[in-house]
């Protein structure tokens, strides 16, 4: 028996969210007293064996060009071979783009109960119940869900479980399987390079309609650069094309849970909060003392963004000795 | 071409979230129900737009829910779509719901649209399960969808960007922002919806794979620590030394 963790990669590099999944999975394996093993698909330019420091002993590598782009159907079949190879009783994914695509398929294929977006390790009761906590109602509540099947699948919410690196290398085993022809053909990839992907960012600097227009985002981008942060925005800002759609956070945009979320000129409507309320620390800059966002904030400044933000940037530079 | 659009019912985005029965049930009291925004704004409206270009397209709506989902499905029919099917069952188990949808879809659709996720249980999993049960390709988190002969050309989200892909029908697609613009049903649509077929079928026997045991509300915030706009350096110091986040 084992816990099998799916290692997600893009352009040959392992994603940060997978390191969280590896830590989560190997911690769970220790609790269950079974081995922690992992599976990675496609070519990789990273040192896969070194991922052993996150607690996995063995990594199955399906090293095939056809697996460099996601076709969930093909990936599901390969991963299910790894499940059989290691006799996995729990399979862990990150609840990221690929995890959301593959885990449900695997769940239906194996008839293995799935909880998506786990925020903590499962609770194992003496009676054998296996209960996983996840955020529901867009972060306004949590549900404890028990998985009632022998084989279980969990996807871990990004930024919910801290990566722990120890010592050790993993044994890398090539997974030789026949790979189906992908039915999905990728014709173009448009990636913003050099930027932290919003879903993986530790720090997010976000701005709303209070900034008046797209020409005023220079100071926001500067702050993001100084902090190594990703930028985000409220829905009306994306709707009016001041900022790209993929920056839209909230109930109908991306839900994120960074360590630090800085909201500038955003009122804090309930639908906006729904996407950011699981951030560990929230800072609000708003000129209206009645802005609802202050109720959800840890730190705040009541003031004009055009005055406060440049001052913050100067203070960050000073702190960092820049 | 035949399109199946999966419609779910969710509490309004401003609904008060509370629980009853010792925190095991969602408190429906005073809750307004809406069509899950992803299903309405993106999946359904995109299907309607495709039909407007090609009137030979047939759109069926499908929901798994009890009779109290009827107003929601009628509202969806008022936006568009030819007929609706409701599977008469109440469940929060994704596999149960997906199996019911797959049973309906078995008769053969070229395209199955779901929303990206429901805004109540946030599973983001039913589309993938339906695709697996029907052995169809699955393109998740689509932001654009075009039809070109027997192929779909789809833009989907990836971390830090997007990918454009091609796939032959039949296919299952989960839809999010970018697919279409929100619409409001007009009087003609509302009148027409009254006479459209809403077929109610009984569920097939499927064992749930999960069960919700309890709910919790997040701990209340301690309250905001305000810093004067004339003392911005203090905020940066607090973030660095107290919160330790920068
Ligand atoms: C079904 C539904 C789903 C929705 N989904 C989302 C979602 O996913 N994400 C989302 O963000 N919204 C969503 N919304 C919209 C949401 O209700 C709000 O309308 C939106 O979040 C407001 O954006 P905003 O805060 O940028 O703008 P506003 O509400 O206009 O707020 C601007 C804020 O800036 C402040 N301000 C103005 N000038 C300055 C200045 N110089 N310095 C400092 N502060 C200043 C103002 O005091 C105000 O608080 C949704 C709405 C509905 C109905
Ligand atoms: N009860 C339901 N009936 C029909 N479709 C549903 C139901 N629940 C979810 N869906 C569809 O599946 C999508 C994803 O839901 P979920 O996996 O629960 O987040 C939704 O956006 C709907 O399109």
Coordinates of C-alpha atoms and ligand atoms in Angstrom, one line a residue:
Chain A
X1 CA 0.0 0.0 0.0
X2 CA 1.1 3.5 -0.6
X3 CA 0.2 7.1 -1.1
X4 CA 0.8 8.2 -4.7
X5 CA 1.5 11.8 -5.5
X6 CA 1.2 13.3 -8.9
X7 CA 4.0 15.7 -9.7
X8 CA 2.9 18.3 -12.1
X9 CA 5.3 20.1 -14.4
X10 CA 5.3 22.6 -17.2
X11 CA 8.1 23.2 -19.7
X12 CA 10.1 20.5 -18.0
X13 CA 10.0 22.1 -14.6
X14 CA 8.2 20.9 -11.5
X15 CA 5.5 23.3 -10.3
X16 CA 5.7 24.8 -6.8
X17 CA 2.2 23.5 -6.0
X18 CA 3.5 20.0 -6.6
X19 CA 6.1 20.4 -3.8
X20 CA 3.2 21.2 -1.5
X21 CA 1.4 18.1 -2.7
X22 CA 4.5 16.0 -2.2
X23 CA 4.9 17.2 1.4
X24 CA 1.2 16.7 2.1
X25 CA 1.3 13.2 0.6
X26 CA 4.4 12.0 2.3
X27 CA 3.2 13.3 5.7
X28 CA 0.0 11.4 5.1
X29 CA 1.9 8.3 4.2
X30 CA 3.8 8.5 7.5
X31 CA 0.5 8.8 9.3
X32 CA -0.9 5.8 7.5
X33 CA 2.3 3.9 7.9
X34 CA 2.6 3.2 4.2
X35 CA 5.2 4.3 1.6
X36 CA 5.1 7.6 -0.3
X37 CA 5.6 7.3 -4.0
X38 CA 5.1 9.7 -6.9
X39 CA 4.5 9.8 -10.6
X40 CA 5.7 12.4 -13.1
X41 CA 4.7 12.6 -16.8
X42 CA 6.6 14.0 -19.8
X43 CA 10.2 15.2 -20.3
X44 CA 11.8 16.8 -17.3
X45 CA 14.9 19.0 -17.1
X46 CA 14.8 19.1 -13.3
X47 CA 16.6 16.6 -11.1
X48 CA 13.7 14.3 -10.3
X49 CA 15.5 12.0 -7.8
X50 CA 16.2 15.1 -5.7
X51 CA 12.5 15.4 -5.0
X52 CA 13.1 12.6 -2.5
X53 CA 13.8 15.4 -0.1
X54 CA 10.1 16.0 0.2
X55 CA 9.7 12.5 1.6
X56 CA 9.0 10.3 -1.4
X57 CA 11.0 7.1 -1.8
X58 CA 10.2 6.1 -5.4
X59 CA 9.2 8.2 -8.4
X60 CA 7.6 6.6 -11.5
X61 CA 8.6 8.6 -14.6
X62 CA 6.6 8.2 -17.8
X63 CA 9.1 9.9 -20.0
X64 CA 7.4 10.5 -23.3
X65 CA 7.1 13.5 -25.6
X66 CA 3.4 12.8 -26.0
X67 CA 3.0 13.7 -22.3
X68 CA 4.5 17.2 -22.4
X69 CA 1.0 18.8 -22.9
X70 CA -2.0 17.8 -20.9
X71 CA -4.6 15.5 -22.5
X72 CA -6.5 14.5 -19.3
X73 CA -7.7 11.3 -20.9
X74 CA -4.2 10.1 -21.8
X75 CA -2.8 11.3 -18.4
X76 CA -5.5 9.5 -16.5
X77 CA -4.6 6.2 -18.1
X78 CA -0.9 6.6 -17.4
X79 CA -1.5 7.6 -13.8
X80 CA -3.8 4.8 -13.2
X81 CA -1.0 2.4 -14.3
X82 CA 1.1 3.9 -11.6
X83 CA -1.7 3.5 -9.1
X84 CA -1.7 -0.2 -9.9
X85 CA 2.1 -0.5 -9.9
X86 CA 2.4 0.8 -6.4
X87 CA -0.9 -0.4 -5.0
X88 CA -1.9 3.2 -4.0
X89 CA -4.7 3.6 -1.5
X90 CA -4.6 7.4 -1.6
X91 CA -3.7 9.6 -4.6
X92 CA -2.7 13.2 -4.2
X93 CA -2.9 16.0 -6.7
X94 CA -2.5 19.8 -6.4
X95 CA -5.9 21.5 -7.0
X96 CA -4.3 23.4 -9.8
X97 CA -5.2 23.5 -13.5
X98 CA -4.0 20.0 -14.3
X99 CA -5.2 18.5 -11.0
X100 CA -8.7 19.8 -11.7
X101 CA -8.6 18.2 -15.1
X102 CA -7.1 14.8 -14.2
X103 CA -8.3 14.0 -10.7
X104 CA -12.0 13.9 -11.5
X105 CA -11.4 11.5 -14.4
X106 CA -9.3 9.3 -12.3
X107 CA -12.0 9.3 -9.6
X108 CA -14.6 8.2 -12.1
X109 CA -12.3 5.6 -13.6
X110 CA -11.3 4.0 -10.3
X111 CA -14.6 4.7 -8.5
X112 CA -12.4 6.3 -5.9
X113 CA -14.0 9.1 -3.9
X114 CA -12.6 12.6 -4.5
X115 CA -12.3 15.6 -2.3
X116 CA -11.0 18.6 -4.2
X117 CA -9.2 21.6 -2.6
X118 CA -8.2 20.1 0.7
X119 CA -6.9 22.7 3.1
X120 CA -5.6 20.3 5.8
X121 CA -4.4 16.7 6.2
X122 CA -7.2 14.2 6.5
X123 CA -8.5 13.3 9.9
X124 CA -8.3 9.5 10.4
X125 CA -10.6 8.2 13.1
X126 CA -10.2 5.0 15.0
X127 CA -13.4 3.6 13.3
X128 CA -11.6 4.0 10.0
X129 CA -13.4 7.1 8.8
X130 CA -11.2 9.3 6.5
X131 CA -12.4 12.9 6.6
X132 CA -11.0 15.8 4.5
X133 CA -11.6 19.5 5.1
X134 CA -12.1 21.8 2.2
X135 CA -13.3 25.4 1.7
X136 CA -16.9 25.6 0.4
X137 CA -19.2 28.5 -0.4
X138 CA -16.2 30.3 -2.0
X139 CA -14.2 30.3 1.2
X140 CA -17.1 31.5 3.4
X141 CA -17.2 28.1 5.2
X142 CA -15.4 24.7 5.4
X143 CA -16.9 21.3 4.9
X144 CA -15.6 18.1 6.4
X145 CA -16.1 15.3 3.8
X146 CA -15.6 11.7 4.4
X147 CA -14.4 9.5 1.6
X148 CA -16.2 6.2 1.8
X149 CA -14.3 4.2 -0.8
X150 CA -11.1 2.0 -0.3
X151 CA -9.1 4.1 -2.8
X152 CA -9.2 7.8 -2.1
X153 CA -8.2 10.9 -4.1
X154 CA -7.4 14.3 -2.7
X155 CA -6.5 17.5 -4.5
X156 CA -4.7 20.0 -2.2
X157 CA -5.6 23.7 -2.4
X158 CA -2.5 25.6 -3.5
X159 CA -0.8 27.6 -0.8
X160 CA -2.6 25.7 2.0
X161 CA 0.1 23.3 3.0
X162 CA 3.6 24.3 3.7
X163 CA 6.4 22.7 1.8
X164 CA 9.0 20.9 4.1
X165 CA 12.3 19.8 2.5
X166 CA 14.4 17.3 4.4
X167 CA 17.1 14.9 3.2
X168 CA 17.1 12.1 0.8
X169 CA 16.8 11.1 -2.9
X170 CA 14.2 9.1 -4.5
X171 CA 14.6 6.1 -6.7
X172 CA 13.4 7.0 -10.2
X173 CA 11.7 4.1 -12.1
X174 CA 10.8 4.5 -15.7
X175 CA 7.1 3.7 -16.2
X176 CA 6.8 1.9 -19.5
X177 CA 3.3 1.9 -20.7
X178 CA 1.6 2.3 -24.0
X179 CA 0.5 5.8 -24.4
X180 CA -2.7 6.6 -26.2
X181 CA -2.8 9.2 -28.9
X182 CA -3.9 12.5 -27.4
X183 CA -7.2 13.6 -29.0
X184 CA -6.5 17.2 -27.9
X185 CA -4.0 18.9 -30.1
X186 CA -2.3 22.0 -28.7
X187 CA -1.8 24.6 -31.4
X188 CA -0.5 27.6 -29.4
X189 CA 0.7 28.4 -25.9
X190 CA 0.7 32.0 -24.7
X191 CA 2.5 32.5 -21.5
X192 CA 3.4 35.6 -19.6
X193 CA 7.0 34.9 -18.9
X194 CA 9.1 36.3 -16.0
X195 CA 6.0 36.7 -13.9
X196 CA 4.9 34.8 -10.9
X197 CA 1.7 32.9 -11.7
X198 CA -1.1 34.3 -9.6
X199 CA -2.3 30.9 -8.3
X200 CA 1.2 30.1 -7.0
X201 CA 2.2 33.5 -5.7
X202 CA 3.1 34.0 -2.0
X203 CA 2.4 37.7 -2.2
X204 CA -0.3 39.3 -4.4
X205 CA -0.7 43.0 -5.0
X206 CA -4.2 43.8 -6.2
X207 CA -6.0 46.9 -7.3
X208 CA -9.6 48.0 -8.1
X209 CA -11.6 50.7 -9.6
X210 CA -10.2 53.2 -7.0
X211 CA -7.2 53.5 -9.3
X212 CA -9.3 55.4 -11.9
X213 CA -7.7 54.0 -15.0
X214 CA -5.2 51.5 -16.5
X215 CA -2.5 54.2 -16.9
X216 CA -2.2 54.3 -13.1
X217 CA -1.0 50.7 -12.7
X218 CA 2.7 51.6 -12.9
X219 CA 2.9 52.0 -9.1
X220 CA 1.1 48.6 -8.6
X221 CA 3.5 46.8 -10.9
X222 CA 6.4 48.5 -9.2
X223 CA 5.2 47.2 -5.8
X224 CA 4.7 43.7 -7.2
X225 CA 8.2 43.8 -8.6
X226 CA 9.7 45.0 -5.3
X227 CA 7.9 42.2 -3.4
X228 CA 8.3 39.4 -6.0
X229 CA 4.5 39.4 -6.1
X230 CA 1.9 38.6 -8.7
X231 CA -0.7 41.3 -9.7
X232 CA -4.4 40.8 -9.5
X233 CA -7.5 43.0 -9.8
X234 CA -11.2 43.2 -9.1
X235 CA -13.8 42.1 -11.6
X236 CA -14.9 45.5 -13.0
X237 CA -11.2 46.3 -13.7
X238 CA -10.9 43.2 -15.8
X239 CA -14.4 43.7 -17.4
X240 CA -13.4 47.1 -18.6
X241 CA -10.1 45.7 -19.9
X242 CA -7.9 47.9 -17.7
X243 CA -6.2 44.7 -16.8
X244 CA -6.1 41.2 -18.4
X245 CA -8.9 38.7 -17.5
X246 CA -6.6 36.2 -15.9
X247 CA -5.9 38.8 -13.1
X248 CA -9.5 38.8 -12.0
X249 CA -9.9 37.3 -8.5
X250 CA -13.2 36.6 -6.6
X251 CA -16.2 34.5 -6.7
X252 CA -16.3 34.4 -10.5
X253 CA -12.6 34.7 -11.0
X254 CA -9.6 33.0 -9.5
X255 CA -9.7 32.0 -5.8
X256 CA -6.3 32.5 -4.2
X257 CA -4.8 32.0 -0.8
X258 CA -1.4 33.9 -0.7
X259 CA 0.5 34.7 2.5
X260 CA 0.0 38.4 1.8
X261 CA -2.8 40.0 -0.2
X262 CA -2.6 43.8 -0.6
X263 CA -5.8 45.3 -1.8
X264 CA -5.6 48.9 -3.1
X265 CA -8.7 50.9 -4.1
X266 CA -10.9 47.8 -3.9
X267 CA -14.2 48.2 -1.9
X268 CA -14.3 44.6 -0.7
X269 CA -17.6 43.4 -2.1
X270 CA -18.7 40.0 -0.8
X271 CA -18.0 38.5 -4.3
X272 CA -14.5 39.9 -4.3
X273 CA -13.8 38.6 -0.7
X274 CA -15.0 35.2 -1.7
X275 CA -11.8 34.8 -3.8
X276 CA -9.3 36.1 -1.4
X277 CA -10.6 35.5 2.1
X278 CA -8.3 32.6 2.7
X279 CA -5.2 34.8 2.3
X280 CA -3.2 34.6 5.5
X281 CA -2.6 38.4 5.9
X282 CA -4.7 41.0 4.2
X283 CA -3.7 44.7 3.9
X284 CA -6.2 47.2 2.7
X285 CA -5.5 50.7 1.3
X286 CA -8.7 52.6 0.8
X287 CA -9.7 56.3 1.1
X288 CA -13.1 55.4 2.5
X289 CA -13.1 54.4 6.2
X290 CA -16.4 52.7 5.6
X291 CA -15.1 50.4 2.9
X292 CA -16.2 46.8 3.8
X293 CA -12.8 45.5 3.0
X294 CA -11.5 46.8 6.3
X295 CA -13.6 44.3 8.2
X296 CA -11.7 41.5 6.5
X297 CA -8.3 43.1 6.8
X298 CA -5.4 42.5 9.2
X299 CA -3.7 45.8 8.5
X300 CA -5.0 48.9 6.8
X301 CA -4.4 52.5 5.8
X302 CA -7.3 54.9 5.3
X303 CA -5.8 57.1 2.7
X304 CA -5.5 58.0 -1.0
X305 CA -3.7 55.3 -3.0
X306 CA -2.0 57.9 -5.1
X307 CA -0.3 59.2 -2.0
X308 CA 0.1 56.0 0.0
X309 CA 1.3 53.5 -2.7
X310 CA 4.4 55.5 -3.8
X311 CA 5.3 55.9 -0.1
X312 CA 4.9 52.2 0.5
X313 CA 7.2 51.5 -2.5
X314 CA 9.8 53.8 -1.0
X315 CA 9.5 52.2 2.4
X316 CA 9.9 48.7 0.9
X317 CA 13.0 49.8 -1.0
X318 CA 14.4 51.2 2.2
X319 CA 13.7 48.0 4.1
X320 CA 15.2 45.9 1.4
X321 CA 18.2 48.2 1.2
X322 CA 17.5 49.0 -2.5
Chain B
X1 CA -25.1 19.4 -33.7
X2 CA -26.5 18.7 -30.2
X3 CA -25.3 20.4 -27.1
X4 CA -26.0 19.5 -23.5
X5 CA -25.5 22.2 -21.0
X6 CA -25.3 21.2 -17.3
X7 CA -27.1 23.6 -15.0
X8 CA -26.8 23.7 -11.3
X9 CA -28.6 25.7 -8.6
X10 CA -26.5 27.7 -6.1
X11 CA -27.2 30.2 -3.3
X12 CA -27.0 33.8 -4.5
X13 CA -23.5 35.3 -4.1
X14 CA -24.6 37.5 -1.3
X15 CA -26.5 34.8 0.6
X16 CA -25.8 34.5 4.3
X17 CA -23.9 31.3 4.9
X18 CA -25.2 29.5 8.0
X19 CA -25.8 25.9 9.0
X20 CA -28.4 23.9 11.0
X21 CA -28.8 20.5 12.5
X22 CA -25.6 20.7 14.5
X23 CA -23.7 22.1 11.6
X24 CA -24.5 19.3 9.3
X25 CA -26.9 21.0 6.9
X26 CA -26.8 24.3 5.0
X27 CA -29.4 26.7 6.3
X28 CA -31.8 27.4 3.4
X29 CA -33.7 29.9 5.4
X30 CA -34.2 33.2 3.4
X31 CA -31.7 32.0 0.7
X32 CA -32.3 33.2 -2.8
X33 CA -31.3 30.6 -5.4
X34 CA -29.6 31.4 -8.7
X35 CA -28.3 29.5 -11.7
X36 CA -24.6 28.9 -10.9
X37 CA -22.9 31.9 -12.5
X38 CA -20.4 29.8 -14.6
X39 CA -23.3 27.7 -16.0
X40 CA -25.4 30.7 -16.9
X41 CA -23.0 33.4 -18.0
X42 CA -20.5 31.2 -19.8
X43 CA -21.7 27.7 -20.6
X44 CA -25.4 28.5 -21.5
X45 CA -24.8 31.8 -23.2
X46 CA -22.0 30.4 -25.3
X47 CA -24.3 27.5 -26.4
X48 CA -27.0 30.0 -27.3
X49 CA -24.5 32.1 -29.3
X50 CA -23.5 29.0 -31.3
X51 CA -27.2 28.3 -32.0
X52 CA -27.8 31.9 -33.1
X53 CA -25.1 31.4 -35.7
X54 CA -26.4 28.0 -36.7
X55 CA -30.1 27.5 -36.0
X56 CA -29.9 23.8 -36.7
X57 CA -28.1 23.3 -33.4
X58 CA -30.2 21.7 -30.6
X59 CA -29.6 22.7 -27.0
X60 CA -30.7 20.6 -24.1
X61 CA -30.3 21.6 -20.5
X62 CA -29.8 19.1 -17.7
X63 CA -29.9 19.4 -14.0
X64 CA -29.7 16.9 -11.1
X65 CA -31.9 18.2 -8.4
X66 CA -35.3 18.1 -6.6
X67 CA -38.4 19.9 -7.7
X68 CA -37.1 23.1 -6.1
X69 CA -34.6 23.4 -9.0
X70 CA -37.5 23.9 -11.4
X71 CA -37.6 27.7 -11.2
X72 CA -33.9 27.7 -11.9
X73 CA -34.2 25.5 -15.0
X74 CA -37.1 27.6 -16.2
X75 CA -35.0 30.7 -15.9
X76 CA -32.3 29.0 -17.9
X77 CA -34.8 28.0 -20.6
X78 CA -35.9 31.7 -20.6
X79 CA -32.4 32.6 -21.7
X80 CA -32.4 29.9 -24.4
X81 CA -32.2 26.2 -25.0
X82 CA -34.8 23.9 -26.5
X83 CA -35.7 21.6 -23.7
X84 CA -34.6 20.6 -20.3
X85 CA -34.2 17.4 -18.3
X86 CA -34.3 17.2 -14.6
X87 CA -33.0 14.1 -12.8
X88 CA -35.1 14.0 -9.7
X89 CA -32.4 13.5 -7.0
X90 CA -30.7 15.6 -4.4
X91 CA -27.1 14.9 -3.8
X92 CA -23.8 16.6 -3.1
X93 CA -21.7 13.7 -4.2
X94 CA -19.9 14.7 -7.5
X95 CA -19.7 11.1 -8.7
X96 CA -23.4 10.5 -8.2
X97 CA -24.3 13.7 -10.1
X98 CA -21.8 13.0 -12.8
X99 CA -23.2 9.5 -13.3
X100 CA -26.7 10.9 -13.7
X101 CA -25.6 13.4 -16.3
X102 CA -23.6 10.7 -18.1
X103 CA -26.8 8.5 -18.2
X104 CA -28.7 11.4 -19.8
X105 CA -25.9 12.2 -22.2
X106 CA -25.5 8.6 -23.3
X107 CA -27.9 9.2 -26.2
X108 CA -25.2 11.2 -27.8
X109 CA -24.3 14.8 -27.7
X110 CA -21.6 16.4 -29.8
X111 CA -20.7 18.9 -27.0
X112 CA -21.3 18.9 -23.3
X113 CA -20.8 22.1 -21.5
X114 CA -20.4 22.5 -17.7
X115 CA -19.4 25.5 -15.7
X116 CA -15.9 25.7 -14.2
X117 CA -17.3 24.9 -10.7
X118 CA -20.3 25.4 -8.5
X119 CA -19.9 28.4 -6.3
X120 CA -21.3 26.4 -3.3
X121 CA -19.4 23.2 -3.1
X122 CA -16.5 24.3 -5.4
X123 CA -15.8 20.8 -6.7
X124 CA -14.7 21.7 -10.2
X125 CA -15.0 18.0 -10.9
X126 CA -18.2 17.0 -12.5
X127 CA -17.1 17.9 -16.1
X128 CA -14.1 15.6 -15.8
X129 CA -16.1 12.8 -14.3
X130 CA -18.8 13.0 -17.0
X131 CA -16.1 12.9 -19.7
X132 CA -14.4 9.8 -18.2
X133 CA -17.7 8.0 -17.8
X134 CA -18.5 8.7 -21.5
X135 CA -14.9 8.1 -22.6
X136 CA -14.8 11.6 -24.1
X137 CA -11.9 14.1 -24.2
X138 CA -12.2 16.9 -21.6
X139 CA -11.0 20.4 -22.0
X140 CA -11.3 22.2 -18.6
X141 CA -11.3 25.9 -17.7
X142 CA -12.1 27.1 -21.3
X143 CA -12.1 30.8 -21.9
X144 CA -13.0 30.7 -25.6
X145 CA -14.8 28.3 -27.8
X146 CA -15.2 28.2 -31.6
X147 CA -16.6 25.6 -33.9
X148 CA -14.9 24.8 -37.1
X149 CA -16.5 21.9 -39.0
X150 CA -16.1 18.7 -37.0
X151 CA -13.6 20.4 -34.7
X152 CA -13.7 22.6 -31.7
X153 CA -11.1 25.3 -31.2
X154 CA -10.7 26.0 -27.6
X155 CA -8.6 28.4 -25.5
X156 CA -8.0 27.1 -22.0
X157 CA -6.3 28.5 -18.9
X158 CA -2.9 27.2 -17.9
X159 CA -0.8 28.5 -15.0
X160 CA 0.4 31.9 -16.0
X161 CA -1.2 32.0 -19.4
X162 CA -3.4 30.1 -21.9
X163 CA -3.2 27.4 -24.4
X164 CA -5.1 27.0 -27.7
X165 CA -6.2 23.5 -28.6
X166 CA -8.1 21.6 -31.2
X167 CA -10.3 18.6 -30.7
X168 CA -12.8 16.7 -32.7
X169 CA -16.4 16.4 -31.5
X170 CA -17.7 14.9 -29.3
X171 CA -16.1 16.7 -26.4
X172 CA -16.8 17.9 -22.8
X173 CA -15.8 21.4 -21.9
X174 CA -15.8 23.3 -18.6
X175 CA -16.5 27.0 -19.1
X176 CA -15.3 30.1 -17.4
X177 CA -14.9 33.8 -17.9
X178 CA -14.2 34.9 -21.4
X179 CA -16.5 32.4 -23.1
X180 CA -19.4 34.8 -23.4
X181 CA -21.0 37.9 -22.0
X182 CA -23.7 37.7 -19.4
X183 CA -27.3 38.2 -20.7
X184 CA -30.6 39.0 -19.1
X185 CA -33.7 37.0 -20.1
X186 CA -36.2 39.1 -22.0
X187 CA -40.0 38.9 -21.9
X188 CA -40.3 36.8 -25.0
X189 CA -37.8 34.3 -23.6
X190 CA -39.7 34.1 -20.4
X191 CA -43.0 33.5 -22.2
X192 CA -41.4 30.9 -24.5
X193 CA -39.8 29.1 -21.5
X194 CA -43.3 28.3 -20.1
X195 CA -44.1 26.1 -23.0
X196 CA -40.7 24.4 -23.4
X197 CA -40.5 20.8 -22.3
X198 CA -39.1 20.1 -18.9
X199 CA -38.8 16.4 -18.6
X200 CA -38.4 14.8 -15.2
X201 CA -36.6 11.5 -14.9
X202 CA -35.8 9.3 -12.0
X203 CA -32.1 8.7 -11.1
X204 CA -30.2 5.5 -11.8
X205 CA -28.9 3.6 -8.8
X206 CA -25.5 4.9 -8.0
X207 CA -23.6 4.7 -4.7
X208 CA -22.1 7.9 -3.5
X209 CA -18.3 7.9 -3.0
X210 CA -18.3 10.7 -0.4
X211 CA -20.5 12.2 2.3
X212 CA -20.4 15.6 4.0
X213 CA -20.1 15.0 7.7
X214 CA -20.1 18.6 9.0
X215 CA -19.6 22.3 8.2
X216 CA -17.6 25.0 10.0
X217 CA -17.5 28.7 9.7
X218 CA -14.0 30.3 9.5
X219 CA -12.7 31.9 12.7
X220 CA -13.5 35.6 12.9
X221 CA -10.7 38.0 12.1
X222 CA -9.2 39.8 15.1
X223 CA -9.9 43.2 13.6
X224 CA -7.9 45.5 11.5
X225 CA -4.8 47.3 12.7
X226 CA -4.9 50.8 11.2
X227 CA -1.7 52.7 10.4
X228 CA -1.7 56.4 9.6
X229 CA -1.1 57.4 6.0
X230 CA 1.7 59.7 7.3
X231 CA 3.5 56.7 8.8
X232 CA 3.6 54.3 5.9
X233 CA 7.0 53.0 7.0
X234 CA 5.3 51.6 10.1
X235 CA 3.1 49.4 8.0
X236 CA 6.0 48.0 6.1
X237 CA 7.8 47.4 9.5
X238 CA 4.7 45.5 10.8
X239 CA 4.5 43.3 7.7
X240 CA 8.2 42.5 8.0
X241 CA 8.6 42.1 11.7
X242 CA 5.1 41.2 13.1
X243 CA 3.3 39.4 10.3
X244 CA 6.6 38.2 8.8
X245 CA 5.1 38.1 5.3
X246 CA 7.6 40.4 3.4
Ligands
LIG1 C1 -22.7 37.4 -9.2 C2 -21.6 38.4 -9.0 C3 -20.3 37.9 -9.1 C4 -19.2 38.8 -8.9 N1 -18.0 38.3 -8.9 C5 -16.9 39.2 -8.6 C6 -15.6 38.7 -8.6 O1 -15.3 37.5 -8.8 N2 -14.6 39.5 -8.2 C7 -14.8 40.9 -8.0 O2 -13.9 41.6 -7.7 N3 -16.1 41.3 -8.1 C8 -17.1 40.5 -8.4 N4 -18.4 41.0 -8.5 C9 -18.6 42.5 -8.4 C10 -18.6 43.0 -7.0 O3 -19.9 43.0 -6.5 C11 -18.1 44.5 -6.9 O4 -18.9 45.3 -7.8 C12 -16.6 44.7 -7.4 O5 -15.8 43.8 -6.6 C13 -16.2 46.1 -7.1 O6 -14.9 46.4 -7.6 P1 -14.0 47.5 -7.0 O7 -13.8 47.3 -5.5 O8 -12.7 47.6 -7.8 O9 -14.8 48.8 -7.3 P2 -15.7 49.7 -6.3 O10 -16.7 49.0 -5.6 O11 -16.1 50.9 -7.2 O12 -14.7 50.2 -5.3 C14 -13.6 51.1 -5.5 C15 -13.0 51.4 -4.1 O13 -11.9 52.3 -4.3 C16 -11.9 53.2 -3.3 N5 -11.1 54.4 -3.8 C17 -11.5 55.3 -4.7 N6 -10.6 56.2 -5.0 C18 -9.5 55.8 -4.2 C19 -8.2 56.4 -4.0 N7 -7.8 57.4 -4.7 N8 -7.4 55.8 -3.1 C20 -7.8 54.7 -2.4 N9 -9.1 54.1 -2.5 C21 -9.9 54.7 -3.4 C22 -13.3 53.5 -3.0 O14 -13.5 54.0 -1.7 C23 -13.9 52.1 -3.2 O15 -14.0 51.4 -1.9 C24 -19.5 40.2 -8.7 C25 -20.8 40.6 -8.6 C26 -21.9 39.8 -8.8 C27 -23.3 40.3 -8.7
LIG2 N1 -26.7 19.1 -9.7 C1 -26.2 19.4 -10.9 N2 -26.9 19.2 -12.0 C2 -26.4 19.5 -13.2 N3 -25.2 19.9 -13.4 C3 -24.4 20.1 -12.4 C4 -24.8 19.9 -11.0 N4 -23.8 20.2 -10.2 C5 -22.8 20.6 -10.9 N5 -23.1 20.6 -12.3 C6 -22.3 21.0 -13.4 O1 -20.9 20.7 -13.1 C7 -20.2 21.9 -13.0 C8 -19.1 21.8 -12.0 O2 -19.6 21.5 -10.8 P1 -18.7 21.0 -9.5 O3 -17.8 19.9 -10.0 O4 -19.7 20.6 -8.5 O5 -18.0 22.3 -9.1 C9 -21.2 23.0 -12.7 O6 -20.7 24.3 -13.2 C10 -22.4 22.5 -13.6 O7 -22.2 22.8 -14.9

